[in-house]
mmCIF file of C-alpha atoms in Angstrom:
data_model
loop_
_atom_site.group_PDB
_atom_site.id
_atom_site.type_symbol
_atom_site.label_atom_id
_atom_site.label_comp_id
_atom_site.label_asym_id
_atom_site.label_seq_id
_atom_site.Cartn_x
_atom_site.Cartn_y
_atom_site.Cartn_z
ATOM 1 C CA UNK V 272 0.146 -0.025 -0.327
ATOM 2 C CA UNK V 273 0.943 3.620 -0.735
ATOM 3 C CA UNK V 274 1.787 5.996 1.582
ATOM 4 C CA UNK V 275 -0.776 7.611 0.883
ATOM 5 C CA UNK V 276 -3.297 4.754 1.316
ATOM 6 C CA UNK V 277 -2.154 4.469 4.826
ATOM 7 C CA UNK V 278 -2.514 8.018 5.065
ATOM 8 C CA UNK V 279 -6.070 7.921 3.827
ATOM 9 C CA UNK V 280 -6.518 4.953 6.416
ATOM 10 C CA UNK V 281 -5.145 6.992 8.918
ATOM 11 C CA UNK V 282 -7.787 9.794 8.345
ATOM 12 C CA UNK V 283 -10.474 7.707 8.204
ATOM 13 C CA UNK V 284 -10.274 5.377 11.914
ATOM 14 C CA UNK V 285 -7.776 7.370 13.729
ATOM 15 C CA UNK V 286 -10.939 8.961 15.494
ATOM 16 C CA UNK V 287 -12.183 5.481 16.302
ATOM 17 C CA UNK V 288 -8.825 3.406 16.912
ATOM 18 C CA UNK V 289 -8.427 5.803 19.615
ATOM 19 C CA UNK V 290 -11.288 6.022 21.282
ATOM 20 C CA UNK V 291 -11.146 2.302 21.653
ATOM 21 C CA UNK V 292 -7.631 2.391 22.729
ATOM 22 C CA UNK V 293 -8.900 5.305 25.400
ATOM 23 C CA UNK V 294 -11.170 2.989 26.794
ATOM 24 C CA UNK V 295 -9.333 -0.376 26.763
ATOM 25 C CA UNK V 296 -6.489 1.472 28.884
ATOM 26 C CA UNK V 297 -7.955 4.087 30.298
ATOM 27 C CA UNK V 298 -5.488 6.475 29.629
ATOM 28 C CA UNK V 299 -5.276 9.554 26.842
ATOM 29 C CA UNK V 300 -1.648 9.728 26.677
ATOM 30 C CA UNK V 301 -0.857 6.342 26.834
ATOM 31 C CA UNK V 302 -3.710 5.608 23.989
ATOM 32 C CA UNK V 303 -2.347 8.464 21.621
ATOM 33 C CA UNK V 304 1.310 6.898 21.998
ATOM 34 C CA UNK V 305 0.127 3.000 21.150
ATOM 35 C CA UNK V 306 -2.242 4.876 18.544
ATOM 36 C CA UNK V 307 1.249 6.242 17.089
ATOM 37 C CA UNK V 308 3.206 3.501 17.549
ATOM 38 C CA UNK V 309 0.492 1.148 15.672
ATOM 39 C CA UNK V 310 0.333 3.495 12.866
ATOM 40 C CA UNK V 311 4.391 2.992 12.413
ATOM 41 C CA UNK V 312 3.994 -0.275 12.557
ATOM 42 C CA UNK V 313 1.558 -0.146 9.484
ATOM 43 C CA UNK V 314 4.082 1.868 7.713
ATOM 44 C CA UNK V 315 6.300 -0.469 8.275
ATOM 45 C CA UNK V 316 4.543 -3.642 7.438
ATOM 46 C CA UNK V 317 1.573 -2.778 5.212
ATOM 47 C CA UNK V 318 3.668 -2.053 2.026
ATOM 48 C CA UNK V 319 5.069 -5.809 2.149
ATOM 49 C CA UNK V 320 2.429 -7.404 3.359
ATOM 50 C CA UNK V 321 -0.940 -5.647 2.239
ATOM 51 C CA UNK V 322 -3.170 -4.444 4.086
ATOM 52 C CA UNK V 323 -4.762 -6.803 6.298
ATOM 53 C CA UNK V 324 -8.738 -8.021 5.476
ATOM 54 C CA UNK V 325 -10.132 -5.480 8.899
ATOM 55 C CA UNK V 326 -7.311 -2.788 9.234
ATOM 56 C CA UNK V 327 -9.485 -0.719 12.295
ATOM 57 C CA UNK V 328 -8.905 -4.103 14.277
ATOM 58 C CA UNK V 329 -4.997 -4.738 13.302
ATOM 59 C CA UNK V 330 -4.286 -1.406 14.933
ATOM 60 C CA UNK V 331 -6.561 -1.391 17.918
ATOM 61 C CA UNK V 332 -4.862 -4.721 18.581
ATOM 62 C CA UNK V 333 -1.534 -3.904 17.719
ATOM 63 C CA UNK V 334 -1.853 -0.429 19.503
ATOM 64 C CA UNK V 335 -2.886 -2.555 22.874
ATOM 65 C CA UNK V 336 0.308 -4.747 22.878
ATOM 66 C CA UNK V 337 2.034 -1.426 22.078
ATOM 67 C CA UNK V 338 0.563 0.086 25.533
ATOM 68 C CA UNK V 339 0.814 -3.130 27.427
ATOM 69 C CA UNK V 340 4.732 -3.380 26.060
ATOM 70 C CA UNK V 341 4.646 0.401 27.540
ATOM 71 C CA UNK V 342 2.860 -0.119 30.970
ATOM 72 C CA UNK V 343 5.263 -3.129 32.022
ATOM 73 C CA UNK V 344 8.536 -0.759 30.384
ATOM 74 C CA UNK V 345 7.385 1.157 33.277
ATOM 75 C CA UNK V 346 6.555 -1.277 35.521
ATOM 76 C CA UNK V 347 10.198 -2.562 35.131
ATOM 77 C CA UNK V 348 11.619 0.617 35.570
ATOM 78 C CA UNK V 349 9.978 1.185 38.901
ATOM 79 C CA UNK V 350 10.796 -2.053 39.904
ATOM 80 C CA UNK V 351 7.171 -2.563 40.660
ATOM 81 C CA UNK V 352 5.684 -5.904 39.645
ATOM 82 C CA UNK V 353 2.139 -4.693 39.059
ATOM 83 C CA UNK V 354 2.863 -6.305 35.142
ATOM 84 C CA UNK V 355 0.348 -8.994 35.883
ATOM 85 C CA UNK V 356 -2.727 -7.236 37.744
ATOM 86 C CA UNK V 357 -2.248 -4.680 34.751
ATOM 87 C CA UNK V 358 -2.399 -6.995 31.765
ATOM 88 C CA UNK V 359 -5.622 -8.779 34.035
ATOM 89 C CA UNK V 360 -6.757 -5.803 34.115
ATOM 90 C CA UNK V 361 -7.115 -4.505 30.549
ATOM 91 C CA UNK V 362 -8.283 -8.083 29.624
ATOM 92 C CA UNK V 363 -11.352 -7.597 31.492
ATOM 93 C CA UNK V 364 -11.707 -4.324 30.420
ATOM 94 C CA UNK V 365 -11.290 -5.709 26.474
ATOM 95 C CA UNK V 366 -13.998 -8.312 27.048
ATOM 96 C CA UNK V 367 -16.273 -6.018 29.040
ATOM 97 C CA UNK V 368 -16.135 -4.127 26.189
ATOM 98 C CA UNK V 369 -16.720 -6.459 23.258
ATOM 99 C CA UNK V 370 -19.686 -7.447 25.138
ATOM 100 C CA UNK V 371 -21.163 -4.356 26.058
ATOM 101 C CA UNK V 372 -24.449 -3.489 23.660
ATOM 102 C CA UNK V 373 -24.321 -1.106 21.191
ATOM 103 C CA UNK V 374 -27.296 0.541 22.354
ATOM 104 C CA UNK V 375 -26.398 3.693 19.602
ATOM 105 C CA UNK V 376 -26.003 1.418 16.400
ATOM 106 C CA UNK V 377 -22.831 3.573 15.499
ATOM 107 C CA UNK V 378 -18.842 3.441 17.255
ATOM 108 C CA UNK V 379 -18.185 6.898 16.604
ATOM 109 C CA UNK V 380 -21.443 8.425 18.272
ATOM 110 C CA UNK V 381 -21.370 5.953 20.782
ATOM 111 C CA UNK V 382 -17.369 6.833 21.940
ATOM 112 C CA UNK V 383 -19.137 10.744 22.045
ATOM 113 C CA UNK V 384 -21.299 9.945 24.505
ATOM 114 C CA UNK V 385 -18.813 8.066 26.545
ATOM 115 C CA UNK V 386 -16.332 11.296 25.858
ATOM 116 C CA UNK V 387 -18.786 13.674 27.024
ATOM 117 C CA UNK V 388 -18.551 12.969 30.572
ATOM 118 C CA UNK V 389 -20.015 15.701 33.187
ATOM 119 C CA UNK V 390 -17.682 15.171 35.486
ATOM 120 C CA UNK V 391 -15.659 17.791 32.710
ATOM 121 C CA UNK V 392 -16.966 21.223 31.859
ATOM 122 C CA UNK V 393 -18.460 21.298 28.884
ATOM 123 C CA UNK V 394 -16.013 23.510 26.994
ATOM 124 C CA UNK V 395 -13.871 20.430 27.816
ATOM 125 C CA UNK V 396 -15.823 18.080 26.786
ATOM 126 C CA UNK V 397 -16.118 19.343 23.271
ATOM 127 C CA UNK V 398 -12.481 20.234 23.814
ATOM 128 C CA UNK V 399 -11.528 16.943 24.038
ATOM 129 C CA UNK V 400 -14.075 14.838 21.797
ATOM 130 C CA UNK V 401 -12.837 16.655 19.030
ATOM 131 C CA UNK V 402 -9.671 16.209 19.091
ATOM 132 C CA UNK V 403 -8.998 12.720 20.190
ATOM 133 C CA UNK V 404 -11.768 11.182 18.842
ATOM 134 C CA UNK V 405 -13.077 13.088 16.025
ATOM 135 C CA UNK V 406 -9.461 13.352 14.999
ATOM 136 C CA UNK V 407 -9.640 17.588 14.518
ATOM 137 C CA UNK V 408 -6.114 19.028 15.043
ATOM 138 C CA UNK V 409 -5.597 21.381 18.055
ATOM 139 C CA UNK V 410 -5.308 24.676 16.137
ATOM 140 C CA UNK V 411 -8.531 23.350 14.500
ATOM 141 C CA UNK V 412 -9.853 23.116 18.362
ATOM 142 C CA UNK V 413 -9.007 26.050 19.370
ATOM 143 C CA UNK V 414 -10.507 28.152 16.474
ATOM 144 C CA UNK V 415 -13.896 26.392 17.210
ATOM 145 C CA UNK V 416 -13.832 26.805 20.763
ATOM 146 C CA UNK V 417 -12.443 30.522 20.234
ATOM 147 C CA UNK V 418 -8.949 30.565 22.237
ATOM 148 C CA UNK V 419 -5.572 30.816 21.590
ATOM 149 C CA UNK V 420 -3.794 27.636 20.372
ATOM 150 C CA UNK V 421 -1.398 27.610 23.419
ATOM 151 C CA UNK V 422 -4.198 27.593 25.664
ATOM 152 C CA UNK V 423 -6.201 24.927 24.115
ATOM 153 C CA UNK V 424 -3.312 22.763 23.791
ATOM 154 C CA UNK V 425 -2.471 23.458 27.720
ATOM 155 C CA UNK V 426 -6.505 22.835 28.296
ATOM 156 C CA UNK V 427 -6.106 19.480 26.756
ATOM 157 C CA UNK V 428 -3.518 18.606 28.119
ATOM 158 C CA UNK V 429 -5.199 19.570 32.308
ATOM 159 C CA UNK V 430 -8.334 17.649 30.925
ATOM 160 C CA UNK V 431 -6.276 14.164 30.543
ATOM 161 C CA UNK V 432 -4.821 15.128 33.831
ATOM 162 C CA UNK V 433 -7.344 15.400 35.140
ATOM 163 C CA UNK V 434 -8.925 12.336 34.207
ATOM 164 C CA UNK V 435 -5.695 10.108 34.652
ATOM 165 C CA UNK V 436 -6.621 11.648 38.772
ATOM 166 C CA UNK V 437 -9.576 11.310 38.925
ATOM 167 C CA UNK V 438 -9.772 7.809 37.487
ATOM 168 C CA UNK V 439 -12.933 8.885 35.329
ATOM 169 C CA UNK V 440 -14.158 5.731 33.452
ATOM 170 C CA UNK V 441 -14.532 5.587 29.704
ATOM 171 C CA UNK V 442 -18.191 3.784 29.281
ATOM 172 C CA UNK V 443 -20.708 3.643 27.544
ATOM 173 C CA UNK V 444 -23.485 5.769 30.150
ATOM 174 C CA UNK V 445 -26.854 3.875 30.734
ATOM 175 C CA UNK V 446 -29.861 5.562 28.430
ATOM 176 C CA UNK V 447 -31.149 7.197 31.999
ATOM 177 C CA UNK V 448 -28.360 9.341 31.253
ATOM 178 C CA UNK V 449 -27.982 10.558 28.430
ATOM 179 C CA UNK V 450 -30.048 13.081 29.187
ATOM 180 C CA UNK V 451 -26.526 14.798 30.819
ATOM 181 C CA UNK V 452 -23.915 14.010 28.212
ATOM 182 C CA UNK V 453 -26.764 15.152 25.005
ATOM 183 C CA UNK V 454 -25.284 19.297 25.408
ATOM 184 C CA UNK V 455 -21.950 17.904 25.195
ATOM 185 C CA UNK V 456 -22.764 15.519 22.088
ATOM 186 C CA UNK V 457 -24.615 18.405 19.997
ATOM 187 C CA UNK V 458 -21.804 21.241 20.407
ATOM 188 C CA UNK V 459 -19.343 18.222 19.352
ATOM 189 C CA UNK V 460 -21.615 17.333 16.207
ATOM 190 C CA UNK V 461 -21.803 20.901 15.412
ATOM 191 C CA UNK V 462 -17.910 21.805 15.825
ATOM 192 C CA UNK V 463 -17.598 18.933 13.643
ATOM 193 C CA UNK V 464 -19.501 20.606 10.888
ATOM 194 C CA UNK V 465 -18.388 23.578 11.151
ATOM 195 C CA UNK V 466 -14.810 23.010 10.748
ATOM 196 C CA UNK V 467 -15.972 21.125 7.153
ATOM 197 C CA UNK V 468 -18.655 23.436 6.440
ATOM 198 C CA UNK V 469 -15.343 26.155 6.239
ATOM 199 C CA UNK V 470 -11.916 24.467 7.226
ATOM 200 C CA UNK V 471 -8.761 26.198 9.806
ATOM 201 C CA UNK V 472 -6.705 26.404 7.314
ATOM 202 C CA UNK V 473 -4.826 25.011 4.216
ATOM 203 C CA UNK V 474 -6.199 25.236 0.383
ATOM 204 C CA UNK V 475 -9.829 23.904 0.310
ATOM 205 C CA UNK V 476 -12.708 25.939 1.686
ATOM 206 C CA UNK V 477 -14.336 22.541 3.017
ATOM 207 C CA UNK V 478 -13.945 19.119 4.271
ATOM 208 C CA UNK V 479 -17.431 17.534 3.108
ATOM 209 C CA UNK V 480 -16.303 14.225 4.887
ATOM 210 C CA UNK V 481 -16.496 16.233 7.883
ATOM 211 C CA UNK V 482 -19.785 18.142 7.291
ATOM 212 C CA UNK V 483 -21.197 14.509 5.984
ATOM 213 C CA UNK V 484 -20.164 12.812 8.899
ATOM 214 C CA UNK V 485 -22.194 15.496 10.889
ATOM 215 C CA UNK V 486 -25.083 15.413 9.810
ATOM 216 C CA UNK V 487 -25.122 11.294 9.545
ATOM 217 C CA UNK V 488 -24.464 11.697 13.673
ATOM 218 C CA UNK V 489 -27.229 14.157 13.659
ATOM 219 C CA UNK V 490 -29.548 12.089 12.008
ATOM 220 C CA UNK V 491 -28.375 9.127 14.094
ATOM 221 C CA UNK V 492 -29.072 11.082 16.813
ATOM 222 C CA UNK V 493 -32.150 12.542 15.992
ATOM 223 C CA UNK V 494 -33.452 8.417 15.669
ATOM 224 C CA UNK V 495 -31.891 7.613 19.030
ATOM 225 C CA UNK V 496 -33.811 10.199 21.062
ATOM 226 C CA UNK V 497 -36.484 11.077 17.766
ATOM 227 C CA UNK V 498 -38.454 13.708 18.980
ATOM 228 C CA UNK V 499 -36.155 16.193 21.020
ATOM 229 C CA UNK V 500 -35.962 20.604 19.465
ATOM 230 C CA UNK V 501 -32.337 20.834 20.552
ATOM 231 C CA UNK V 502 -31.655 17.821 17.862
ATOM 232 C CA UNK V 503 -34.055 18.849 15.193
ATOM 233 C CA UNK V 504 -32.864 22.341 15.211
ATOM 234 C CA UNK V 505 -29.260 21.143 14.889
ATOM 235 C CA UNK V 506 -29.902 18.633 12.028
ATOM 236 C CA UNK V 507 -32.441 21.344 10.621
ATOM 237 C CA UNK V 508 -29.174 23.736 10.466
ATOM 238 C CA UNK V 509 -26.367 21.372 9.437
ATOM 239 C CA UNK V 510 -29.228 20.557 6.421
ATOM 240 C CA UNK V 511 -29.919 23.820 5.166
ATOM 241 C CA UNK V 512 -26.183 25.060 5.718
ATOM 242 C CA UNK V 513 -25.043 21.971 3.714
ATOM 243 C CA UNK V 514 -27.488 22.515 0.970
ATOM 244 C CA UNK V 515 -25.718 25.544 -0.607
ATOM 245 C CA UNK V 516 -22.188 23.322 -0.585
ATOM 246 C CA UNK V 517 -22.410 23.679 -4.455
ATOM 247 C CA UNK V 518 -22.651 27.112 -5.103
ATOM 248 C CA UNK V 519 -20.195 28.473 -2.129
ATOM 249 C CA UNK V 520 -16.975 28.199 -4.433
ATOM 250 C CA UNK V 521 -16.018 28.190 -8.089
ATOM 251 C CA UNK V 522 -14.495 25.319 -10.242
ATOM 252 C CA UNK V 523 -10.951 27.170 -9.267
ATOM 253 C CA UNK V 524 -11.882 26.994 -5.633
ATOM 254 C CA UNK V 525 -12.506 30.536 -4.650
ATOM 255 C CA UNK V 526 -15.179 31.101 -2.606
ATOM 256 C CA UNK V 527 -18.758 32.772 -3.966
ATOM 257 C CA UNK V 528 -20.184 35.137 -1.513
ATOM 258 C CA UNK V 529 -24.249 34.387 -0.413
ATOM 259 C CA UNK V 530 -25.159 37.395 -2.691
ATOM 260 C CA UNK V 531 -23.644 35.820 -6.190
ATOM 261 C CA UNK V 532 -24.699 32.166 -5.511
ATOM 262 C CA UNK V 533 -26.384 30.776 -7.972
ATOM 263 C CA UNK V 534 -29.235 29.624 -6.139
ATOM 264 C CA UNK V 535 -30.434 26.658 -8.893
ATOM 265 C CA UNK V 536 -27.410 24.658 -7.825
ATOM 266 C CA UNK V 537 -28.328 24.369 -3.968
ATOM 267 C CA UNK V 538 -30.150 21.221 -2.875
ATOM 268 C CA UNK V 539 -33.806 21.324 -2.143
ATOM 269 C CA UNK V 540 -34.550 17.870 -1.128
ATOM 270 C CA UNK V 541 -32.262 19.217 1.568
ATOM 271 C CA UNK V 542 -34.197 22.391 2.205
ATOM 272 C CA UNK V 543 -37.363 21.471 2.236
ATOM 273 C CA UNK V 544 -36.454 18.740 4.673
ATOM 274 C CA UNK V 545 -34.844 21.108 6.735
ATOM 275 C CA UNK V 546 -37.221 23.659 7.040
ATOM 276 C CA UNK V 547 -39.517 21.125 7.803
ATOM 277 C CA UNK V 548 -37.585 20.360 10.942
ATOM 278 C CA UNK V 549 -37.066 23.768 11.971
ATOM 279 C CA UNK V 550 -40.902 24.159 12.070
ATOM 280 C CA UNK V 551 -40.893 21.215 14.389
ATOM 281 C CA UNK V 552 -38.821 22.486 16.503
ATOM 282 C CA UNK V 553 -39.846 25.717 17.195
ATOM 283 C CA UNK V 554 -43.694 24.386 17.447
ATOM 284 C CA UNK V 555 -42.216 22.892 20.757
ATOM 285 C CA UNK V 556 -43.773 24.270 23.770
ATOM 286 C CA UNK V 557 -40.670 25.771 25.837
ATOM 287 C CA UNK V 558 -37.615 28.391 25.334
ATOM 288 C CA UNK V 559 -36.790 26.864 21.554
ATOM 289 C CA UNK V 560 -32.941 25.618 21.267
ATOM 290 C CA UNK V 561 -30.606 27.883 20.085
ATOM 291 C CA UNK V 562 -29.736 25.483 17.047
ATOM 292 C CA UNK V 563 -33.467 25.749 15.886
ATOM 293 C CA UNK V 564 -33.465 29.424 15.749
ATOM 294 C CA UNK V 565 -29.951 29.164 13.964
ATOM 295 C CA UNK V 566 -31.488 26.483 11.466
ATOM 296 C CA UNK V 567 -34.592 29.676 10.835
ATOM 297 C CA UNK V 568 -32.119 32.471 10.242
ATOM 298 C CA UNK V 569 -30.739 29.233 7.901
ATOM 299 C CA UNK V 570 -34.394 28.513 6.531
ATOM 300 C CA UNK V 571 -35.074 32.199 5.739
ATOM 301 C CA UNK V 572 -31.686 32.527 3.742
ATOM 302 C CA UNK V 573 -32.566 28.829 1.609
ATOM 303 C CA UNK V 574 -35.926 30.172 1.082
ATOM 304 C CA UNK V 575 -35.148 33.327 -0.482
ATOM 305 C CA UNK V 576 -35.463 33.191 -4.751
ATOM 306 C CA UNK V 577 -32.693 36.291 -4.755
ATOM 307 C CA UNK V 578 -30.554 37.671 -2.459
ATOM 308 C CA UNK V 579 -32.200 40.973 -2.667
ATOM 309 C CA UNK V 580 -35.949 39.185 -1.228
ATOM 310 C CA UNK V 581 -34.079 38.443 1.229
ATOM 311 C CA UNK V 582 -36.330 38.643 4.798
ATOM 312 C CA UNK V 583 -33.600 41.060 6.761
ATOM 313 C CA UNK V 584 -35.496 42.370 9.469
ATOM 314 C CA UNK V 585 -36.728 38.802 10.253
ATOM 315 C CA UNK V 586 -33.532 37.564 10.378
ATOM 316 C CA UNK V 587 -32.557 40.595 12.730
ATOM 317 C CA UNK V 588 -34.881 39.534 14.839
ATOM 318 C CA UNK V 589 -33.775 35.985 15.193
ATOM 319 C CA UNK V 590 -30.402 36.757 15.615
ATOM 320 C CA UNK V 591 -31.590 38.711 18.883
ATOM 321 C CA UNK V 592 -33.462 35.798 20.230
ATOM 322 C CA UNK V 593 -30.388 34.121 19.579
ATOM 323 C CA UNK V 594 -27.974 37.000 21.766
ATOM 324 C CA UNK V 595 -30.487 36.127 24.148
ATOM 325 C CA UNK V 596 -30.664 32.371 24.309
ATOM 326 C CA UNK V 597 -26.704 32.174 23.713
ATOM 327 C CA UNK V 598 -25.237 34.999 23.863
ATOM 328 C CA UNK V 599 -21.268 35.096 21.841
ATOM 329 C CA UNK V 600 -19.065 37.303 20.196
ATOM 330 C CA UNK V 601 -19.608 35.083 16.765
ATOM 331 C CA UNK V 602 -23.791 36.082 17.175
ATOM 332 C CA UNK V 603 -22.554 39.927 17.491
ATOM 333 C CA UNK V 604 -20.693 39.496 14.604
ATOM 334 C CA UNK V 605 -23.378 38.338 12.734
ATOM 335 C CA UNK V 606 -26.161 40.335 13.913
ATOM 336 C CA UNK V 607 -24.566 43.346 13.325
ATOM 337 C CA UNK V 608 -23.781 41.937 9.572
ATOM 338 C CA UNK V 609 -27.701 41.582 9.448
ATOM 339 C CA UNK V 610 -28.279 44.706 10.966
ATOM 340 C CA UNK V 611 -26.250 45.995 8.221
ATOM 341 C CA UNK V 612 -28.775 44.833 5.656
ATOM 342 C CA UNK V 613 -31.282 46.969 7.415
ATOM 343 C CA UNK V 614 -30.663 49.715 9.229
ATOM 344 C CA UNK V 615 -27.186 50.263 7.258
ATOM 345 C CA UNK V 616 -23.536 49.898 7.570
ATOM 346 C CA UNK V 617 -23.094 52.709 9.815
ATOM 347 C CA UNK V 618 -24.998 51.232 12.470
ATOM 348 C CA UNK V 619 -23.614 48.141 11.870
ATOM 349 C CA UNK V 620 -19.743 49.524 12.371
ATOM 350 C CA UNK V 621 -20.994 50.850 15.579
ATOM 351 C CA UNK V 622 -21.779 47.637 16.833
ATOM 352 C CA UNK V 623 -18.590 46.016 15.801
ATOM 353 C CA UNK V 624 -16.293 48.981 16.887
ATOM 354 C CA UNK V 625 -18.384 48.216 20.314
ATOM 355 C CA UNK V 626 -17.394 44.692 20.029
ATOM 356 C CA UNK V 627 -13.914 45.265 19.174
ATOM 357 C CA UNK V 628 -13.363 47.335 21.956
ATOM 358 C CA UNK V 629 -14.372 44.350 24.392
ATOM 359 C CA UNK V 630 -11.772 42.121 23.063
ATOM 360 C CA UNK V 631 -13.687 39.235 22.388
ATOM 361 C CA UNK V 632 -12.665 38.056 18.617
ATOM 362 C CA UNK V 633 -8.992 39.843 19.169
ATOM 363 C CA UNK V 634 -6.516 37.337 16.353
ATOM 364 C CA UNK V 635 -10.350 36.472 14.818
ATOM 365 C CA UNK V 636 -10.181 36.988 11.190
ATOM 366 C CA UNK V 637 -13.520 37.782 10.347
ATOM 367 C CA UNK V 638 -14.008 40.533 12.407
ATOM 368 C CA UNK V 639 -11.582 42.984 10.824
ATOM 369 C CA UNK V 640 -12.903 41.478 7.662
ATOM 370 C CA UNK V 641 -16.384 42.672 8.187
ATOM 371 C CA UNK V 642 -15.519 46.129 9.454
ATOM 372 C CA UNK V 643 -13.541 46.716 6.217
ATOM 373 C CA UNK V 644 -16.699 45.839 4.436
ATOM 374 C CA UNK V 645 -18.886 48.431 5.833
ATOM 375 C CA UNK V 646 -15.734 50.480 5.953
ATOM 376 C CA UNK V 647 -15.696 49.897 1.886
ATOM 377 C CA UNK V 648 -19.901 50.374 1.796
ATOM 378 C CA UNK V 649 -19.336 53.462 3.560
ATOM 379 C CA UNK V 650 -16.787 54.542 0.806
ATOM 380 C CA UNK V 651 -14.322 55.120 3.736
ATOM 381 C CA UNK V 652 -11.368 53.730 1.244
ATOM 382 C CA UNK V 653 -8.442 54.169 3.791
ATOM 383 C CA UNK V 654 -10.151 52.699 6.624
ATOM 384 C CA UNK V 655 -11.290 49.702 4.349
ATOM 385 C CA UNK V 656 -7.675 48.736 3.177
ATOM 386 C CA UNK V 657 -6.361 49.017 6.280
ATOM 387 C CA UNK V 658 -8.731 46.485 7.980
ATOM 388 C CA UNK V 659 -8.894 44.070 5.018
ATOM 389 C CA UNK V 660 -4.747 44.324 5.662
ATOM 390 C CA UNK V 661 -5.549 43.274 9.407
ATOM 391 C CA UNK V 662 -7.673 40.511 7.942
ATOM 392 C CA UNK V 663 -5.060 38.902 6.147
ATOM 393 C CA UNK V 664 -2.287 39.423 8.207
ATOM 394 C CA UNK V 665 -5.085 36.901 10.655
ATOM 395 C CA UNK V 666 -6.488 34.784 7.449
ATOM 396 C CA UNK V 667 -5.517 30.952 7.515
ATOM 397 C CA UNK V 668 -7.451 29.554 5.088
ATOM 398 C CA UNK V 669 -6.033 29.918 1.428
ATOM 399 C CA UNK V 670 -10.096 30.567 -0.525
ATOM 400 C CA UNK V 671 -10.398 33.339 2.515
ATOM 401 C CA UNK V 672 -7.298 34.616 1.629
ATOM 402 C CA UNK V 673 -7.553 35.174 -1.883
ATOM 403 C CA UNK V 674 -11.435 36.339 -1.695
ATOM 404 C CA UNK V 675 -9.225 39.440 0.898
ATOM 405 C CA UNK V 676 -7.212 40.050 -1.489
ATOM 406 C CA UNK V 677 -9.799 40.695 -4.108
ATOM 407 C CA UNK V 678 -11.222 42.837 -2.139
ATOM 408 C CA UNK V 679 -8.311 44.893 -1.192
ATOM 409 C CA UNK V 680 -6.819 45.059 -4.683
ATOM 410 C CA UNK V 681 -10.800 46.527 -5.699
ATOM 411 C CA UNK V 682 -10.369 49.871 -3.813
ATOM 412 C CA UNK V 683 -7.351 50.549 -5.913
#
């Protein structure tokens, strides 16, 4: 097998293999080291021996043996004789895992539930699951959660230490305990989709494998726990955004802004399914789910026959609802963009200046990019130019960099 082929296996299987190893050995760092050793062994052996029939099982088995070897070496180094106890413990855990009923019907979904342990803060659950199970880079996780890369790296290290020190078990929760983990699971699925919809860095705007996987998991979750407005809202949101995927870039991979997209390329079946789910979610009694409100905004975009027909006043109203339900700097940024379409760019600029003054989006390139667009619409070319340069200094995704550079060049 070629190096590219092995890399493809790594990309598809790393999350599942790592999650299984974590459950088997009960230690994040040990499992990560074992995973790396297992893939090193694959790189060495597979080109000559060929890929095994079940590569995931092969990797888990090799990783497990590597973990056991590491534990044995550690124990010998400390002159302790606990190797037999550890072997026996791992074997017992392996048997328990093998016999465990798969109530979720899907390995990854079950493992996300497992990792979203309520003993950890919700932000830590999400970060740890995205990094360990979903295979996102630390940089991508940091971007998704709006913190610096170094901060995120330290948070992940602390989380692993806490798990080890507190001996938090990695086991599938009982059905009665699913509710206390659902918030983290929804956040993970949403952020996996977000990373697929607009990746953190690189040459391509989207990763369809991630966004498709997120939709698949949301569908499974909707089947596992039917009639939940938050789940319906999330699935609707993902479907409605994903429905526009074919209109978002040119053949060369350049970004096509929403107002310029060919709406005949949008997936009308997904839009119909998404809007149906939004209706169900919003009709449910009680406070609306933030995912349902976001999906309602996406539905208004998707249903408009052309950009000028978009119901911007209703979108502004929905963002104001969202700001009350789930305030965040990113929601404020999007709200300001919608306000610019109703009250004009000057009012929106006031909102963004206030947001920038609070420092909630420092280092986030879309804030100066949005300010640049407002300056441009106001005819304030020098300020627009400075803001585009500030955004260019921060952006890491090549299609976004090209878009900002084009806008800067248009200013002359």
